PDB file of C-alpha atoms in Angstrom:
ATOM      1  CA  GLU P   1     -58.328  10.617  32.773  1.00 76.00           C
ATOM      2  CA  PRO P   2     -58.530  12.408  36.271  1.00 80.00           C
ATOM      3  CA  GLU P   3     -55.507  12.077  38.370  1.00 92.00           C
ATOM      4  CA  VAL P   4     -54.070  12.963  41.771  1.00 96.00           C
ATOM      5  CA  THR P   5     -51.507  15.613  41.694  1.00 97.00           C
ATOM      6  CA  GLN P   6     -48.781  16.437  44.225  1.00 98.00           C
ATOM      7  CA  THR P   7     -46.404  19.373  44.721  1.00 96.00           C
ATOM      8  CA  PRO P   8     -43.545  19.740  44.978  1.00 97.00           C
ATOM      9  CA  SER P   9     -42.053  16.683  43.312  1.00 96.00           C
ATOM     10  CA  HIS P  10     -38.915  17.057  45.432  1.00 97.00           C
ATOM     11  CA  GLN P  11     -38.257  18.916  48.598  1.00 97.00           C
ATOM     12  CA  VAL P  12     -34.973  19.295  50.465  1.00 98.00           C
ATOM     13  CA  THR P  13     -35.074  20.732  53.877  1.00 97.00           C
ATOM     14  CA  GLN P  14     -33.021  21.081  56.996  1.00 97.00           C
ATOM     15  CA  MET P  15     -33.660  19.001  60.063  1.00 97.00           C
ATOM     16  CA  GLY P  16     -36.035  20.843  62.417  1.00 97.00           C
ATOM     17  CA  GLN P  17     -37.679  22.856  59.695  1.00 97.00           C
ATOM     18  CA  GLU P  18     -41.422  22.607  58.824  1.00 97.00           C
ATOM     19  CA  VAL P  19     -42.550  21.254  55.452  1.00 98.00           C
ATOM     20  CA  ILE P  20     -45.916  21.213  53.859  1.00 97.00           C
ATOM     21  CA  LEU P  21     -46.706  18.693  51.185  1.00 98.00           C
ATOM     22  CA  ARG P  22     -49.588  19.412  48.921  1.00 97.00           C
ATOM     23  CA  CYS P  23     -51.967  17.194  47.045  1.00 97.00           C
ATOM     24  CA  VAL P  24     -54.980  17.745  44.775  1.00 96.00           C
ATOM     25  CA  PRO P  25     -57.133  14.692  44.934  1.00 95.00           C
ATOM     26  CA  ILE P  26     -59.459  13.663  42.084  1.00 92.00           C
ATOM     27  CA  SER P  27     -62.280  16.161  42.055  1.00 88.00           C
ATOM     28  CA  ASN P  28     -65.242  13.962  43.010  1.00 86.00           C
ATOM     29  CA  HIS P  29     -63.362  11.839  45.525  1.00 90.00           C
ATOM     30  CA  LEU P  30     -64.335  11.893  49.186  1.00 89.00           C
ATOM     31  CA  TYR P  31     -61.641   9.908  51.044  1.00 91.00           C
ATOM     32  CA  PHE P  32     -58.078  11.028  51.225  1.00 94.00           C
ATOM     33  CA  TYR P  33     -54.923   9.368  52.479  1.00 95.00           C
ATOM     34  CA  TRP P  34     -51.168   9.954  52.970  1.00 97.00           C
ATOM     35  CA  TYR P  35     -48.692   7.129  52.827  1.00 97.00           C
ATOM     36  CA  ARG P  36     -44.908   7.249  52.881  1.00 97.00           C
ATOM     37  CA  GLN P  37     -42.248   4.977  51.284  1.00 97.00           C
ATOM     38  CA  ILE P  38     -38.725   5.076  52.885  1.00 97.00           C
ATOM     39  CA  LEU P  39     -36.261   4.161  50.094  1.00 93.00           C
ATOM     40  CA  GLY P  40     -36.109   0.369  49.611  1.00 91.00           C
ATOM     41  CA  GLN P  41     -38.921  -0.247  51.960  1.00 93.00           C
ATOM     42  CA  LYS P  42     -42.582  -0.806  51.638  1.00 94.00           C
ATOM     43  CA  VAL P  43     -45.355   1.768  51.452  1.00 96.00           C
ATOM     44  CA  GLU P  44     -46.761   2.529  54.841  1.00 96.00           C
ATOM     45  CA  PHE P  45     -50.120   4.110  55.873  1.00 94.00           C
ATOM     46  CA  LEU P  46     -49.909   7.353  57.601  1.00 96.00           C
ATOM     47  CA  VAL P  47     -53.522   8.860  57.878  1.00 95.00           C
ATOM     48  CA  SER P  48     -56.900   8.715  56.303  1.00 92.00           C
ATOM     49  CA  PHE P  49     -59.248  11.740  56.143  1.00 92.00           C
ATOM     50  CA  TYR P  50     -62.986  11.969  55.536  1.00 90.00           C
ATOM     51  CA  ASN P  51     -65.596  14.592  55.978  1.00 88.00           C
ATOM     52  CA  ASN P  52     -62.939  17.100  57.241  1.00 90.00           C
ATOM     53  CA  GLU P  53     -61.598  14.911  59.977  1.00 92.00           C
ATOM     54  CA  ILE P  54     -59.030  12.202  60.480  1.00 93.00           C
ATOM     55  CA  SER P  55     -60.611   8.734  60.153  1.00 90.00           C
ATOM     56  CA  GLU P  56     -57.607   6.686  61.342  1.00 90.00           C
ATOM     57  CA  LYS P  57     -53.949   7.318  61.686  1.00 92.00           C
ATOM     58  CA  SER P  58     -50.968   4.986  62.141  1.00 93.00           C
ATOM     59  CA  GLU P  59     -48.212   4.994  64.859  1.00 93.00           C
ATOM     60  CA  ILE P  60     -45.985   6.895  62.476  1.00 95.00           C
ATOM     61  CA  PHE P  61     -48.420   9.862  62.412  1.00 96.00           C
ATOM     62  CA  ASP P  62     -47.373  11.361  65.721  1.00 94.00           C
ATOM     63  CA  ASP P  63     -47.783  14.931  66.953  1.00 95.00           C
ATOM     64  CA  GLN P  64     -45.327  16.323  64.438  1.00 96.00           C
ATOM     65  CA  PHE P  65     -47.656  15.488  61.627  1.00 97.00           C
ATOM     66  CA  SER P  66     -50.942  17.194  60.778  1.00 97.00           C
ATOM     67  CA  VAL P  67     -53.269  17.204  57.720  1.00 97.00           C
ATOM     68  CA  GLU P  68     -55.725  19.744  56.405  1.00 94.00           C
ATOM     69  CA  ARG P  69     -58.086  20.352  53.711  1.00 92.00           C
ATOM     70  CA  PRO P  70     -58.007  24.104  53.613  1.00 84.00           C
ATOM     71  CA  ASP P  71     -60.300  24.462  50.631  1.00 85.00           C
ATOM     72  CA  GLY P  72     -62.319  22.428  48.317  1.00 76.00           C
ATOM     73  CA  SER P  73     -59.401  21.045  46.343  1.00 85.00           C
ATOM     74  CA  ASN P  74     -56.148  20.834  48.349  1.00 92.00           C
ATOM     75  CA  PHE P  75     -55.231  18.181  50.886  1.00 96.00           C
ATOM     76  CA  THR P  76     -52.090  18.980  52.794  1.00 97.00           C
ATOM     77  CA  LEU P  77     -49.513  17.162  55.046  1.00 98.00           C
ATOM     78  CA  LYS P  78     -47.494  19.211  57.337  1.00 98.00           C
ATOM     79  CA  ILE P  79     -44.420  18.004  59.255  1.00 97.00           C
ATOM     80  CA  ARG P  80     -43.748  20.472  61.985  1.00 96.00           C
ATOM     81  CA  SER P  81     -40.146  19.761  62.892  1.00 95.00           C
ATOM     82  CA  THR P  82     -38.549  17.378  60.427  1.00 97.00           C
ATOM     83  CA  LYS P  83     -36.163  14.678  61.382  1.00 96.00           C
ATOM     84  CA  LEU P  84     -33.589  12.794  59.264  1.00 97.00           C
ATOM     85  CA  GLU P  85     -35.802   9.818  59.390  1.00 96.00           C
ATOM     86  CA  ASP P  86     -38.683  11.661  57.741  1.00 97.00           C
ATOM     87  CA  SER P  87     -36.783  11.400  54.535  1.00 98.00           C
ATOM     88  CA  ALA P  88     -38.966   9.392  52.209  1.00 97.00           C
ATOM     89  CA  MET P  89     -41.433   9.508  49.308  1.00 98.00           C
ATOM     90  CA  TYR P  90     -44.822  10.741  50.421  1.00 98.00           C
ATOM     91  CA  PHE P  91     -47.771   9.593  48.429  1.00 98.00           C
ATOM     92  CA  CYS P  92     -51.277  11.105  48.521  1.00 97.00           C
ATOM     93  CA  ALA P  93     -54.174   8.916  47.482  1.00 96.00           C
ATOM     94  CA  SER P  94     -57.867   9.497  47.057  1.00 94.00           C
ATOM     95  CA  LYS P  95     -61.008   7.298  46.810  1.00 90.00           C
ATOM     96  CA  ALA P  96     -64.457   8.098  45.520  1.00 87.00           C
ATOM     97  CA  PHE P  97     -66.688   6.017  47.736  1.00 76.00           C
ATOM     98  CA  ARG P  98     -66.826   4.350  51.055  1.00 68.00           C
ATOM     99  CA  ALA P  99     -67.244   0.875  49.532  1.00 68.00           C
ATOM    100  CA  ILE P 100     -64.296  -1.307  50.733  1.00 65.00           C
ATOM    101  CA  GLN P 101     -63.826  -2.702  47.283  1.00 69.00           C
ATOM    102  CA  GLU P 102     -63.210   0.792  45.914  1.00 78.00           C
ATOM    103  CA  THR P 103     -59.606   1.337  44.906  1.00 86.00           C
ATOM    104  CA  GLN P 104     -57.440   4.250  45.834  1.00 91.00           C
ATOM    105  CA  TYR P 105     -55.609   6.332  43.267  1.00 93.00           C
ATOM    106  CA  PHE P 106     -52.158   7.524  44.078  1.00 96.00           C
ATOM    107  CA  GLY P 107     -50.442  10.727  43.149  1.00 97.00           C
ATOM    108  CA  PRO P 108     -46.893  10.733  41.750  1.00 97.00           C
ATOM    109  CA  GLY P 109     -45.415  11.458  45.201  1.00 97.00           C
ATOM    110  CA  THR P 110     -43.166  14.062  46.816  1.00 98.00           C
ATOM    111  CA  ARG P 111     -39.610  12.981  47.571  1.00 97.00           C
ATOM    112  CA  LEU P 112     -38.636  14.624  50.793  1.00 98.00           C
ATOM    113  CA  LEU P 113     -34.986  14.705  51.845  1.00 98.00           C
ATOM    114  CA  VAL P 114     -34.136  15.922  55.322  1.00 97.00           C
ATOM    115  CA  LEU P 115     -30.515  17.034  55.852  1.00 97.00           C
TER     116      LEU P 115
ATOM    117  CA  ARG V   1     -45.930 -10.970  62.286  1.00 73.00           C
ATOM    118  CA  LYS V   2     -46.074  -8.715  59.178  1.00 82.00           C
ATOM    119  CA  GLU V   3     -49.471  -7.601  57.984  1.00 89.00           C
ATOM    120  CA  VAL V   4     -48.800  -8.692  54.401  1.00 94.00           C
ATOM    121  CA  GLU V   5     -45.935 -10.909  53.318  1.00 94.00           C
ATOM    122  CA  GLN V   6     -44.545 -11.446  49.853  1.00 94.00           C
ATOM    123  CA  ASP V   7     -41.575 -13.135  48.426  1.00 87.00           C
ATOM    124  CA  PRO V   8     -39.372 -10.143  47.411  1.00 85.00           C
ATOM    125  CA  GLY V   9     -37.705 -12.033  44.576  1.00 86.00           C
ATOM    126  CA  PRO V  10     -36.173 -11.020  42.353  1.00 92.00           C
ATOM    127  CA  PHE V  11     -37.747 -12.974  39.588  1.00 93.00           C
ATOM    128  CA  ASN V  12     -35.873 -12.879  36.315  1.00 96.00           C
ATOM    129  CA  VAL V  13     -37.871 -14.585  33.484  1.00 96.00           C
ATOM    130  CA  PRO V  14     -37.564 -14.682  29.739  1.00 97.00           C
ATOM    131  CA  GLU V  15     -40.136 -13.088  27.495  1.00 97.00           C
ATOM    132  CA  GLY V  16     -43.135 -15.290  27.064  1.00 97.00           C
ATOM    133  CA  ALA V  17     -42.782 -17.065  30.434  1.00 97.00           C
ATOM    134  CA  THR V  18     -45.485 -17.609  32.927  1.00 97.00           C
ATOM    135  CA  VAL V  19     -44.746 -16.318  36.431  1.00 96.00           C
ATOM    136  CA  ALA V  20     -46.601 -16.514  39.651  1.00 96.00           C
ATOM    137  CA  PHE V  21     -46.496 -14.397  42.800  1.00 95.00           C
ATOM    138  CA  ASN V  22     -47.895 -15.272  46.259  1.00 94.00           C
ATOM    139  CA  CYS V  23     -48.852 -13.144  49.100  1.00 95.00           C
ATOM    140  CA  THR V  24     -50.245 -13.977  52.565  1.00 96.00           C
ATOM    141  CA  TYR V  25     -51.920 -11.636  55.032  1.00 94.00           C
ATOM    142  CA  SER V  26     -52.161 -12.017  58.823  1.00 92.00           C
ATOM    143  CA  ASN V  27     -55.318 -10.200  59.755  1.00 88.00           C
ATOM    144  CA  SER V  28     -58.591 -12.081  59.037  1.00 86.00           C
ATOM    145  CA  ALA V  29     -60.486  -8.821  59.224  1.00 84.00           C
ATOM    146  CA  SER V  30     -58.936  -7.686  55.999  1.00 85.00           C
ATOM    147  CA  GLN V  31     -61.816  -7.049  53.623  1.00 83.00           C
ATOM    148  CA  SER V  32     -60.517  -6.367  50.138  1.00 88.00           C
ATOM    149  CA  PHE V  33     -57.521  -7.111  48.164  1.00 93.00           C
ATOM    150  CA  PHE V  34     -55.595  -5.627  45.260  1.00 94.00           C
ATOM    151  CA  TRP V  35     -52.358  -6.061  43.187  1.00 96.00           C
ATOM    152  CA  TYR V  36     -50.668  -2.885  42.377  1.00 96.00           C
ATOM    153  CA  ARG V  37     -47.521  -2.409  40.269  1.00 97.00           C
ATOM    154  CA  GLN V  38     -44.796   0.020  41.043  1.00 97.00           C
ATOM    155  CA  ASP V  39     -42.202   1.059  38.617  1.00 96.00           C
ATOM    156  CA  CYS V  40     -38.869   2.416  39.961  1.00 92.00           C
ATOM    157  CA  ARG V  41     -39.408   5.682  42.003  1.00 87.00           C
ATOM    158  CA  LYS V  42     -43.022   5.907  40.795  1.00 94.00           C
ATOM    159  CA  GLU V  43     -46.359   5.673  42.491  1.00 95.00           C
ATOM    160  CA  PRO V  44     -48.343   2.433  42.926  1.00 96.00           C
ATOM    161  CA  LYS V  45     -50.724   1.865  40.095  1.00 95.00           C
ATOM    162  CA  LEU V  46     -53.628  -0.489  40.352  1.00 94.00           C
ATOM    163  CA  LEU V  47     -53.243  -3.652  38.314  1.00 96.00           C
ATOM    164  CA  MET V  48     -56.333  -5.456  39.459  1.00 94.00           C
ATOM    165  CA  SER V  49     -58.653  -6.085  42.365  1.00 92.00           C
ATOM    166  CA  VAL V  50     -58.806  -9.615  43.588  1.00 93.00           C
ATOM    167  CA  TYR V  51     -62.188 -11.308  44.195  1.00 85.00           C
ATOM    168  CA  SER V  52     -63.058 -14.421  46.107  1.00 84.00           C
ATOM    169  CA  SER V  53     -64.111 -16.254  43.006  1.00 83.00           C
ATOM    170  CA  GLY V  54     -60.900 -15.396  41.266  1.00 86.00           C
ATOM    171  CA  ASN V  55     -60.666 -12.960  38.352  1.00 92.00           C
ATOM    172  CA  GLU V  56     -58.793 -12.497  35.062  1.00 94.00           C
ATOM    173  CA  ASP V  57     -57.797  -9.615  33.154  1.00 94.00           C
ATOM    174  CA  GLY V  58     -56.026 -10.423  29.925  1.00 96.00           C
ATOM    175  CA  ARG V  59     -52.753 -12.145  30.795  1.00 97.00           C
ATOM    176  CA  PHE V  60     -53.228 -11.560  34.551  1.00 97.00           C
ATOM    177  CA  THR V  61     -55.059 -13.823  36.806  1.00 97.00           C
ATOM    178  CA  ALA V  62     -55.670 -13.255  40.471  1.00 96.00           C
ATOM    179  CA  GLN V  63     -56.809 -15.728  43.147  1.00 95.00           C
ATOM    180  CA  LEU V  64     -57.900 -15.272  46.742  1.00 95.00           C
ATOM    181  CA  ASN V  65     -58.220 -17.995  49.388  1.00 93.00           C
ATOM    182  CA  ARG V  66     -59.694 -16.419  52.423  1.00 91.00           C
ATOM    183  CA  ALA V  67     -59.448 -19.639  54.509  1.00 91.00           C
ATOM    184  CA  SER V  68     -55.711 -19.781  54.001  1.00 93.00           C
ATOM    185  CA  GLN V  69     -55.342 -15.888  53.825  1.00 93.00           C
ATOM    186  CA  TYR V  70     -53.435 -16.218  50.687  1.00 94.00           C
ATOM    187  CA  ILE V  71     -53.479 -14.242  47.424  1.00 95.00           C
ATOM    188  CA  SER V  72     -51.775 -14.941  44.101  1.00 96.00           C
ATOM    189  CA  LEU V  73     -51.082 -13.331  40.806  1.00 97.00           C
ATOM    190  CA  LEU V  74     -50.406 -15.224  37.622  1.00 97.00           C
ATOM    191  CA  ILE V  75     -48.814 -13.450  34.626  1.00 97.00           C
ATOM    192  CA  ARG V  76     -48.864 -15.363  31.426  1.00 98.00           C
ATOM    193  CA  ASP V  77     -46.795 -14.550  28.208  1.00 98.00           C
ATOM    194  CA  SER V  78     -44.538 -12.068  30.003  1.00 98.00           C
ATOM    195  CA  LYS V  79     -43.642  -8.922  28.144  1.00 97.00           C
ATOM    196  CA  LEU V  80     -40.590  -6.729  28.714  1.00 97.00           C
ATOM    197  CA  SER V  81     -43.034  -3.985  29.895  1.00 97.00           C
ATOM    198  CA  ASP V  82     -44.167  -6.197  32.770  1.00 98.00           C
ATOM    199  CA  SER V  83     -40.852  -5.526  34.493  1.00 97.00           C
ATOM    200  CA  ALA V  84     -41.816  -3.801  37.788  1.00 97.00           C
ATOM    201  CA  THR V  85     -42.441  -4.483  41.524  1.00 96.00           C
ATOM    202  CA  TYR V  86     -45.639  -6.088  42.203  1.00 97.00           C
ATOM    203  CA  LEU V  87     -47.385  -5.056  45.453  1.00 97.00           C
ATOM    204  CA  CYS V  88     -49.940  -7.167  47.282  1.00 97.00           C
ATOM    205  CA  VAL V  89     -52.340  -4.872  49.100  1.00 95.00           C
ATOM    206  CA  VAL V  90     -55.039  -5.544  51.614  1.00 93.00           C
ATOM    207  CA  ASN V  91     -57.695  -3.138  52.830  1.00 86.00           C
ATOM    208  CA  ARG V  92     -59.240  -2.844  56.268  1.00 77.00           C
ATOM    209  CA  GLY V  93     -59.883  -0.548  59.056  1.00 69.00           C
ATOM    210  CA  THR V  94     -62.383   2.236  59.806  1.00 65.00           C
ATOM    211  CA  GLY V  95     -60.436   4.519  57.341  1.00 65.00           C
ATOM    212  CA  ASN V  96     -60.207   1.719  54.786  1.00 77.00           C
ATOM    213  CA  GLN V  97     -56.560   2.202  54.675  1.00 85.00           C
ATOM    214  CA  PHE V  98     -54.265   0.077  52.553  1.00 90.00           C
ATOM    215  CA  TYR V  99     -51.615  -2.252  53.968  1.00 93.00           C
ATOM    216  CA  PHE V 100     -48.841  -3.105  51.447  1.00 95.00           C
ATOM    217  CA  GLY V 101     -46.330  -5.953  51.160  1.00 95.00           C
ATOM    218  CA  THR V 102     -42.827  -5.239  50.453  1.00 94.00           C
ATOM    219  CA  GLY V 103     -43.348  -6.096  46.774  1.00 95.00           C
ATOM    220  CA  THR V 104     -42.021  -8.678  44.458  1.00 95.00           C
ATOM    221  CA  SER V 105     -39.532  -7.521  41.854  1.00 95.00           C
ATOM    222  CA  LEU V 106     -39.905  -8.912  38.341  1.00 96.00           C
ATOM    223  CA  THR V 107     -37.521  -8.513  35.492  1.00 97.00           C
ATOM    224  CA  VAL V 108     -38.581  -9.771  32.023  1.00 97.00           C
ATOM    225  CA  ILE V 109     -35.539 -10.653  29.908  1.00 96.00           C
ATOM    226  CA  PRO V 110     -35.495 -10.448  26.147  1.00 94.00           C
TER     227      PRO V 110
END
């Protein structure tokens, strides 16, 4: 069964450093998402991406964040200058079609720890 | 007001019990609805979509009341493997993004 993959599974970084989280969505999917989950809290939407541009972003997704689909397979989230409060699990998700009823499939996540 | 509200539990039930989870959502523009389950430190996985007419998948039954902005999940004949956090999810917005509840924790006890 096709699945979303993410690398790395764990990332430890120093405050102020840049990190890039990588995702390979399911191959025929067209819509891509990043979510984050701070430990013990709910999953929160960061950004949606379609047709090589951002569709919508949340208040969390400020100028320190950017997304890119550099080739036909990868979908990346970059945090330019990490803060302690960026420590969280980051999930990538993808969806095949625009239909609102279509579900999103989540990757296993990257656990980011900012020291 | 929170976008999606759930009773966090925890619910501790014996094997074979029936358990029900409730969820309310605040935005009437919400367009589709799902239950996901999340095991500890894992990704959310789709349990079932929720349709206006109500739907059933084996031991699981989901109901939606748009007028009351209320979603429910019923689990019959609980198994040990049902132990997880159950996430109520609504979908809206131009990017069709998901809004998650905080989740309801279920532990099924032998």
